[in-house]
């Protein structure tokens, strides 16, 4: 599947840095999705339950630990990117943050956090822009994970991801993170994972098309 392009540029430097982060995320998520199923199951079981993480991330205030130091080595950067990616992998139904983001969320690496804060400070409303950028990054990571699981046998996780991405698509269009044609193509692909029954999928497609149309008109 073609990679969905992200709009609303904050400058050429932002695009270049975002591309580097995207490449790192893609590699980490590919590695995670191709691990042995039993090993993945054990890792998730040993971690904190996904449901409390989802609830915490949906709260209007943020969020988790004190920021770590910026990694000084490539290995350190990869380790932080891996840890951030695994948060998304373990909580695929993670919801958008609905209020001010005052601390680094777990699914955002320290490098990403510093970038997002720097870009948001150039905006007339920095706090709102930071929340928007954090939610866009969350969406991108969920999308990368879903794409990386194209051949995965874990259909339950693919369905969770597809449902969350479908739910979030209209807001991505409102925020100009995706244009309507891109969102429509992605919507059609997501529906195949979200709804297995063909007749039910057609009905759901009508609902999602109306939601997307309303967001594009707003």
Backbone as a ProteinNet text record, in pm:
[ID]
protein_1_A
[PRIMARY]
XXXXXXXXXXXXXXXXXXXXXXXXXXXXXXXXXXXXXXXXXXXXXXXXXXXXXXXXXXXXXXXXXXXXXXXXXXXXXXXXXXXXXXXXXXXXXXXXXXXXXXXXXXXXXXXXXXXXXXXXXXXXXXXXXXXXXXXXXXXXXXXXXXXXXXXXXXXXXXXXXXXXXXXXXXXXXXXXXXXXXXXXXXXXXXXXXXXXXXXXXXXXXXXXXXXXXXXXXX
[TERTIARY]
84.7	0	87.5	52.1	130.5	125.8	238.5	245.4	165	79.3	0.3	90.5	82.5	164.2	97.3	179.2	128.1	140	31.1	29	57.5	31	45.7	190.4	271.8	414.9	447.6	550.7	605.7	744	771.1	899.8	974.5	1075.6	1151.4	1225.2	1277.2	1349.3	1256.5	1133.7	1034.4	1007.4	991.2	965.2	1082.5	1206.1	1323.5	1335.9	1318	1327.1	1215	1094.7	981.5	1003.8	1068	1097.4	1195	1295.7	1390.8	1322.3	1234.3	1161	1071.1	1003.8	916	990.5	1112.1	1191.7	1229.8	1266.5	1301	1180.9	1064.2	942.7	908.1	920.1	884.1	971	1102	1191.8	1158.3	1132.6	1099.9	970	867.8	738	743.2	823.7	840.3	900.5	1003.7	1068.2	968.6	888.6	793.1	689	635.9	527.6	575	706.7	757.7	820.9	809.8	857.2	769.1	823.5	746.7	622.2	505.5	378	382	444	449.5	531.1	643.4	728.2	655.7	582.9	506.2	400.8	332.9	229	285.1	403.4	464.8	502.7	555.6	597.6	480	368.9	250.6	192.5	191.4	138.3	220.4	352.6	439.8	431.4	384.4	377.2	250.9	239.1	117.1	0.8	-121.2	-237.8	-262.9	-312.1	-334.1	-446	-553.4	-670.8	-639.7	-566.4	-535.6	-453.9	-364.9	-286.5	-376	-474.7	-565.5	-642.2	-692	-767.4	-680.7	-555.3	-467.6	-438.7	-418.5	-384.2	-502	-623.4	-741.7	-775.4	-707.4	-737.1	-693.8	-759.6	-728	-598.1	-535.1	-406.8	-303.3	-179	-75.3	29.4	106.5	71	154.9	285.6	357.3	482.2	593.5	716.3	783	883	965.2	1046.3	1070.9	1144.3	1282.8	1322.6	1456.6	1550.7	1679.9	1778	1779.4	1813.9	1827.3	1938.6	1915.9	2019.8	2140.5	2259.4	2382.5	2443.3	2386	2437	2323.2	2360.2	2259.5	2185.4	2259	2196.2	2094.4	2128.4	2035.4	1910.4	1925.9	1810.4	1720	1781.8	1703.6	1629.5	1695.7	1632.2	1510.1	1522	1408.6	1296.6	1331.5	1229.4	1157.6	1234.6	1175.6	1077.7	1119.3	1032.4	903.4	914.2	794.8	703.4	762.3	682.2	610.5	675.7	614.1	492.5	489.8	371.8	249.8	266.5	156.4	121	222.1	197.1	120.2	143	76.2	-59.9	-86.9	-216.8	-269.8	-307.5	-345.8	-470.4	-555.3	-678.4	-660.6	-537.7	-507.9	-588.4	-651.6	-737.7	-660	-713.4	-649	-648.2	-551.4	-545.6	-636.7	-722.2	-824.8	-796.7	-687.6	-658.9	-512.7	-467.5	-328.7	-229.4	-123.1	-15	99.1	122	223.1	347.3	339.2	453.5	458.6	574.6	592.8	512.3	421.8	351.5	449	415.6	504.5	526.8	428.9	444.8	526.1	572.8	656.3	797.8	895.4	1033.9	1082	1193.4	1245.9	1285.6	1342.8	1379	1255	1150.9	1026	964.8	970.4	912.6	979.1	1111.6	1182.6	1147.7	1134.5	1094.2	956.2	860.8	722.4	709.9	780.1	775.6	834.9	945.8	1008.6	919.2	854.7	765.6	643.6	587.3	465.4	490.1	612.4	643.2	641.1	644.4	638	493.8	398.7	256.8	194.5	93.4	28.1	-32.5	-78.1	-132	-50.2	65.9	159.4	100.4	21	-30.5	-125.5	-217.4	-310.8	-237.4	-136	-59.6	18.6	72.5	144.9	52.1	-68.2	-165.3	-197.7	-216	-246	-132.3	-8.8	106.5	125.9	105.4	117.6	13.6	-109.1	-213.8	-186.2	-127.5	-91.3	16.4	114.3	219.8	162.7	69.2	3.7	-66.3	-140.7	-209.9	-110.5	-0.7	100.2	158.7	184.2	241.9	141.5	15.3	-86.9	-99.8	-92.7	-101.1	18.9	139.1	259.2	247	196.7	181.6	82	-31.4	-133.7	-76.8	-4.3	55.4	158.9	234.9	339.1	281	152.8	88.8	5.9	37.2	-41.3	-49.6	55.2	57.7	51	15	6.1	-117.6	-105	-219.1	-303.1	-254.5	-326.2	-434.9	-543.6	-651	-722.4	-722.6	-788.1	-718.8	-585	-512.2	-530.4	-528.4	-551.2	-689.6	-788.3	-923.2	-928.3	-863.3	-858.8	-794.8	-682.8	-614.1	-700.5	-763.2	-847.8	-963.6	-1025.4	-1137.4	-1091.5	-976.9	-927.9	-891	-825.9	-788.3	-910.7	-1010.9	-1135.7	-1202.7	-1206.3	-1269.7	-1199.5	-1068.5	-987.7	-975.6	-1009.7	-990.5	-1056.1	-1183.3	-1244.3	-1166.7	-1114.7	-1038.7	-908	-846	-723	-750.9	-868.9	-905.9	-932.3	-1003.7	-1030.4	-899.4	-800.3	-671.5	-578.3	-624.3	-543.3	-420.4	-424.6	-316.9	-326.7	-448.6	-475.2	-574.5	-563.7	-669.7	-778.9	-892.3	-1006.8	-979.3	-917.9	-890.4	-801.4	-698.6	-612.5	-693.1	-775.4	-855.6	-954.3	-1011.4	-1106.8	-1039.2	-919.2	-845.5	-811	-765.2	-729.9	-853.4	-963.3	-1088.7	-1130.7	-1122.4	-1161.7	-1076.5	-947.3	-858.7	-885.7	-907.1	-932	-1061.4	-1162.4	-1291.7	-1280.7	-1187.3	-1170.5	-1125.8	-1046.4	-1003	-1103.8	-1171.3	-1263.6	-1390.2	-1439.9	-1567.4	-1546.5	-1553.8	-1526.6	-1644.1	-1767.1	-1885	-1907.1	-1923	-1931.6	-2053.7	-2169.7	-2291.3	-2281.4	-2231.1	-2213.8	-2111.3	-2010.3	-1907.2	-1964.6	-2056.2	-2118.2	-2198	-2271.6	-2348.4	-2254.9	-2148.7	-2052.4	-1984	-1957.4	-1893	-1978.8	-2110.4	-2200.3	-2188.8	-2183.5	-2172.3	-2040.5	-1931.2	-1799.6	-1783.9	-1844.1	-1837.7	-1906.8	-2020.5	-2090.9	-2007.5	-1945.3	-1860.5	-1745.3	-1683.8	-1570.8	-1615.4	-1731.7	-1784	-1814.1	-1868.5	-1899.6	-1772.6	-1667.4	-1541.9	-1477.1	-1485.6	-1425.8	-1499.4	-1628.6	-1709.4	-1695.3	-1640.9	-1633.7	-1519
-119.7	0	123.6	217.8	340.1	414.5	470.1	545.5	673.4	698.2	821.1	938.9	1040.9	1159.5	1252.7	1320.6	1410.7	1554.3	1629.8	1768.1	1865.2	1990.5	2101.4	2115.7	2161.7	2171	2283.5	2260.9	2368.1	2405.4	2374	2407.9	2285.5	2309.8	2199.6	2118.7	2185.2	2114.2	2019.7	2064.5	1979.2	1854.8	1869.8	1754.6	1657.2	1710.4	1623.8	1545.4	1614.1	1546.4	1445.8	1482	1390.9	1266.3	1283	1167.6	1073.2	1129.4	1045.4	968.8	1038.3	971.9	864.1	894.5	795.9	671.5	688.2	572.3	488.9	556.7	483.6	408.9	475.9	410.6	289.8	304	193.7	72.1	95.3	-16.4	-83.8	-2.2	-58.2	-136.2	-79.4	-146.1	-272.2	-271.4	-393.3	-503.3	-467.9	-566.5	-622.2	-532.8	-576.6	-670.8	-635.9	-714.7	-850.2	-868.4	-994.3	-1080.9	-1039.1	-1123.8	-1246.2	-1348.9	-1470.9	-1438.7	-1492.9	-1462.3	-1491.3	-1602.9	-1639.4	-1538.8	-1494.8	-1397.7	-1266.1	-1223.7	-1099.7	-1111.5	-1225.9	-1247.1	-1238.9	-1299.6	-1296.2	-1154.6	-1079.3	-942	-854.9	-870.1	-790	-828.6	-959.2	-1005.6	-952	-946.5	-900.4	-750.7	-677.5	-532.2	-490.6	-359.9	-307.9	-331.4	-355.8	-381.4	-266.5	-301	-198.2	-103.2	-154.7	-71.4	50.1	34.1	153.3	254.3	205.7	298.7	381.8	315.9	386.7	493.3	457.9	553.6	672	643	751	845.9	791.6	875.9	956.8	913	985.1	1102.4	1112.5	1220.7	1353.7	1463.7	1593.5	1652.9	1591.5	1640.8	1533.2	1573	1477.3	1473.8	1370.1	1236.8	1138.6	1129	1014.3	1054.7	997.2	1011.8	1146.2	1178.6	1294.5	1267.3	1367.6	1345.2	1288.2	1191.5	1137.3	1233.2	1213.5	1295	1257.9	1355.5	1327.4	1225.4	1121.2	1020.4	1080.6	1041.1	1094.3	999.9	880	782.2	729.5	669.6	609.6	498.1	419.8	310.8	364.7	476.7	536.6	587.4	646.8	695.3	579.6	471.1	354.3	295.8	291.9	237.3	319.6	452.3	537.9	527.2	519.9	503.7	369.7	265.9	133.5	133.9	193.8	198.6	274.1	384.9	462.8	384.3	312.3	234.1	119.2	58.9	-53.9	-11.1	113.8	163.6	156.3	195.9	189.6	44.5	-40.7	-181.4	-251	-208.8	-272.7	-211.6	-95.6	-30.1	19.3	-71.7	-31.9	54.9	49.7	129.6	263.3	308.3	435	549.9	628.8	739	870.5	967.1	1098.7	1166.4	1251.2	1333.9	1453.9	1482.2	1584.3	1716.5	1726.7	1850.5	1888.2	1987.4	2032.6	1920	1916.1	1819.3	1894.2	1864.6	1937.1	1854	1723.4	1635	1536.4	1480.3	1388.3	1260.6	1228.5	1100.6	985.2	869.3	753.5	712.9	737	693.7	792.4	899.4	999.6	988.7	967.3	960.8	1100.6	1106.9	1237.1	1321.1	1258.8	1331.6	1389.8	1308.7	1355.8	1468	1452.8	1551.5	1687.8	1689.3	1815.7	1879.7	1797.5	1849	1911.4	1837.7	1885.3	2013.8	2020.8	2143.2	2260.7	2236.7	2343.4	2395.9	2305.5	2346.1	2419.3	2368.9	2429.9	2572	2601.1	2735.2	2839.6	2795.8	2888.8	2921.6	2859.6	2876	2982.7	3055.8	3157.8	3101.9	2975.5	2911.5	2785.8	2800.3	2688.9	2567.2	2587.8	2473.9	2389.3	2456.2	2383.1	2314.6	2380.9	2321.9	2200.1	2204.3	2088.7	1969.2	1992	1882.7	1826.5	1914.9	1869.1	1785.1	1831.1	1758.7	1624.2	1620.3	1493.6	1394.1	1440.8	1351.3	1306.3	1394.6	1354.4	1246.2	1262.5	1161.7	1028.3	1034.1	910	841.1	918.1	861.2	797.7	866.6	814.4	683	676.3	553.4	438.7	468.1	364.1	317.7	412.2	377.3	293.6	331.8	254.6	112.3	99.8	-32.7	-116.2	-56.4	-128.8	-174.6	-86.7	-122.2	-232.9	-229.3	-330.1	-468	-473.1	-599.8	-657	-618.3	-662.4	-813.9	-883.8	-1030.2	-1097.3	-1020.3	-1075.5	-1163.2	-1264.8	-1350.6	-1292.9	-1186.1	-1124.7	-1031.6	-1091.2	-1012.3	-926.5	-971.2	-892.2	-757.1	-758.3	-632.2	-546	-607.9	-531.2	-466.5	-538.9	-483	-365.3	-379	-268.9	-144.6	-165.2	-53.1	9.9	-75.5	-24.1	58.1	10.3	83.1	218.6	220.5	346	444.6	395.5	482.6	536.4	450.9	495.9	605	583.8	680.9	816.5	812.5	934.2	1003.4	934.1	990	1127.1	1145.3	1277.5	1391.7	1367.6	1472.5	1500.8	1397.2	1419.3	1507.8	1491.8	1575.5	1718.7	1733.6	1866.5	1940.2	1867.2	1927.8	1944.2	1900.8	1907	1817.9	1715.4	1616.9	1523.7	1502.6	1426.7	1505.9	1495	1554.1	1449	1491.1	1400.4	1279.2	1294.2	1175.2	1073.2	1120.8	1029.7	957	1031.8	973	870.3	896.8	803.2	671.2	678.3	556.8	477.1	546.7	479.8	419.4	491.7	443.2	309.8	298.4	174.9	57	79.8	-27.5	-65	34.6	9.1	-68.4	-40	-107.3	-257.9	-300.7	-444.1	-517.1	-449.7	-509.8	-487.1	-373.7	-340.3	-424.5	-455.5	-527.5	-643.3	-765.6	-882.9	-919.3	-898.8	-933.5	-829.5	-875.6	-783.9	-692.8	-747.6	-666.3	-562.2	-606.6	-513.4	-406	-444.8	-348.9	-239.7	-276.5	-177.7	-75.4	-124.3	-32.6	59.2	0.5	80.2	182.4	143.5	235	358.9	340.3	454.8	550.7	493.1	575.2	652.1	581.4	644.7	748.7	722.6	819.6	949.8	938.1	1059	1134.5	1061.9	1127	1201.8	1137.1	1198.3	1319.7	1307.6	1419.9	1540.2	1514.6	1624	1693.6	1616	1675.6	1759.3	1712.4	1786.4	1917.1	1919.4	2039.6	2141.2	2099	2189.2	2288.7
0	0	0	-80.2	-90	40.9	75.9	200.4	189.1	286.1	285.9	317.8	235.5	255.6	355.6	434.7	537	489	505.8	458.2	570.3	541.2	636.7	682.4	595.1	620.4	716.4	795	877.8	826.6	700.2	642.4	593.5	507.8	449.3	555.9	656.7	762.3	836.3	863	930.3	847.5	715.8	629.7	633.1	626.4	625.4	755	867.3	996.3	1013.6	968.3	979.7	895.4	779	693.7	762	830.4	902.7	1014.5	1087.3	1194	1136.8	1025.7	963.6	922.9	868.1	828.8	950.1	1058.9	1180.7	1235.8	1234.8	1283.7	1199.4	1067.2	978.2	1004.7	1025	1052.3	1184	1285.6	1416.9	1412.2	1348.3	1342.6	1257.2	1150.2	1069.8	1155.4	1230.1	1317.8	1418.8	1478.9	1580.2	1521.1	1403.7	1344.6	1294.8	1269.5	1218.3	1327.4	1450.5	1559.6	1571.7	1636.4	1659.8	1740.7	1699.3	1764.6	1913.3	1950.9	2092.8	2171	2111.2	2179.8	2198.4	2095.5	2106.2	2214.1	2218.7	2318.5	2458.4	2478.7	2610.6	2649.3	2551.6	2580.8	2619.5	2549	2578.9	2713.1	2742.8	2870.4	2985.3	2965.5	3072.8	3093.8	2995	3005.9	3078.9	3105.1	3167	3073.8	3126.2	3040.5	2945.6	2823.7	2721.6	2759.1	2819.3	2845.3	2931.5	3045.1	3123.2	3044.2	2952.7	2873.3	2783.6	2722.9	2632.9	2708.3	2826.8	2907.1	2944.3	2984.9	3026.4	2911.2	2792.7	2679.3	2629.5	2664.4	2619.8	2710.3	2825.8	2918.4	2859.4	2901.4	2844.2	2893.7	2991.6	3038.3	3015.4	3000	2965.5	3075.6	3085.2	3042.3	3122.2	3096.1	3148.8	3225	3181.8	3256.6	3229.3	3312.4	3284.1	3157.8	3074.7	2950.8	2976.4	2892.5	2898.3	2827.2	2850.2	2780.2	2633	2549	2406.8	2387.5	2306.1	2285.4	2215.5	2259.5	2201.2	2099.1	2084.9	1989.9	1903.6	1791.4	1703.9	1776.1	1855.1	1929.8	2029.4	2093	2187.8	2120.2	2001.5	1927	1886.9	1836.9	1796.6	1915.9	2031.7	2152	2191.2	2185.6	2220.8	2118.2	1989.4	1886.1	1901.5	1935.7	1954.9	2070.8	2182.5	2300.4	2270.1	2197	2162.2	2068.7	1972.8	1878.5	1947.9	2046.3	2115.8	2197.4	2240.8	2312.2	2221.2	2096.1	1999.7	1968.9	1954.6	1923.3	2034.5	2157.8	2271.5	2301.6	2245.2	2266.7	2132.9	2042.6	1907	1899.3	2001	1999.4	2070.6	2083.3	2149.3	2087.7	2173.5	2128.9	2120.2	2046.8	2041	2177.6	2197.6	2317.9	2294.8	2390.9	2369.9	2440.1	2510.8	2581.6	2568.9	2643.6	2634.1	2663.3	2587.1	2608.4	2675.9	2802.2	2878.7	2906.8	2888.9	2907.1	2791.4	2769.5	2656.9	2675.8	2581.3	2587.1	2563	2613.3	2600.2	2455.1	2369.4	2230.5	2147.2	2209.8	2143	2198.8	2112.9	2159.6	2197.8	2269.9	2310.6	2188.8	2087.4	1966.2	1898.6	1887.8	1828.1	1910.9	2042.5	2133.6	2115.9	2110.3	2092.5	1958.1	1854.1	1723.1	1727	1783.7	1786	1867.1	1979.1	2059.6	1982.3	1912.9	1836.8	1725.9	1654.4	1545.6	1599.9	1709.8	1764.5	1813.6	1857.7	1907	1795.8	1671.3	1558.7	1519.8	1588	1555.4	1645.1	1596.9	1680.3	1808.9	1806.4	1926.8	1954.1	2019.8	2036	2106.1	2210.9	2286.8	2203.1	2134.3	2048.5	1933.7	1880.1	1769.9	1816.7	1938.4	1991.4	2005.3	2055.7	2066.4	1928.5	1830.8	1695	1638.6	1657.4	1603.7	1672.5	1803.5	1876.7	1827.2	1806.5	1756.7	1613.6	1532.8	1396.7	1399.8	1489.2	1501.1	1548.8	1644.4	1690.4	1574.1	1494.3	1378.7	1281.9	1254.8	1163.3	1213.8	1343.7	1399.2	1394.5	1420.5	1408.9	1264.2	1170.6	1029	986.3	1030.2	999	1053.3	1175	1235	1155.5	1120.8	1043.6	909.7	841.4	712.7	727.8	836.7	857.3	886.8	924	959.4	844.7	721.9	605.9	595.3	637.7	627.6	764.6	865.2	1000.7	1017	1100.7	1132.4	1246.7	1306.9	1419.8	1365.7	1318.5	1259.3	1363	1488.2	1592.9	1609.1	1607.8	1621.1	1496.6	1378.8	1256.2	1257.8	1309.6	1316.2	1412.9	1529	1625.2	1562.8	1495.9	1431.8	1322.9	1242.4	1134.3	1189.2	1296.3	1357	1409.6	1477.6	1532.9	1422.4	1318.2	1206.9	1133.3	1114.4	1051.4	1134	1263.8	1352.3	1346	1326.1	1329.9	1194.2	1086.8	952.4	931.7	969.3	947.8	1013.4	1133.5	1201.1	1128.5	1071.2	994.4	873.1	812.4	697.9	744.5	855.6	911.1	938.9	992.1	1027	907.2	789.2	666.9	674.4	759	762.9	642.4	593	470.5	387.1	254.2	173.4	151.8	99.7	89.3	0.4	-118.4	-200.2	-129.5	-58.8	16.9	123.5	194.8	302	247.1	131	71.3	34.3	-22.5	-57.1	67.9	169.6	293.9	359	355.1	413.4	351.6	219.7	151.6	196.9	215.7	261.2	406.1	489.6	631.3	652.6	573.4	589.1	568.6	484.7	460.6	586.4	668.9	794.7	906.4	902.7	1011.1	1007.4	887.8	873	775.4	825.3	741.3	650.5	697.8	618.3	508.2	385.2	271.3	277.3	312.6	319.5	430.8	545.6	657.1	621.6	543.1	503.2	413.6	325.3	237.3	317.1	417.3	502.2	580.9	634	710.5	619.2	496.1	401.7	378.3	372.1	354.6	472.6	592.5	713.9	714.7	687.1	690.7	579.9	465	355.2	393.7	462.4	507.7	611.1	701.7	802.6	736.1	639.2	570.8	489.5	425.5	348.7	435.3	553.7	645.9	693.1	716.6	763.4	653.6	529.4	418.1	392.2	425.3	401.9	514	626.9	743.2	730.6
[MASK]
++++++++++++++++++++++++++++++++++++++++++++++++++++++++++++++++++++++++++++++++++++++++++++++++++++++++++++++++++++++++++++++++++++++++++++++++++++++++++++++++++++++++++++++++++++++++++++++++++++++++++++++++++++++++++

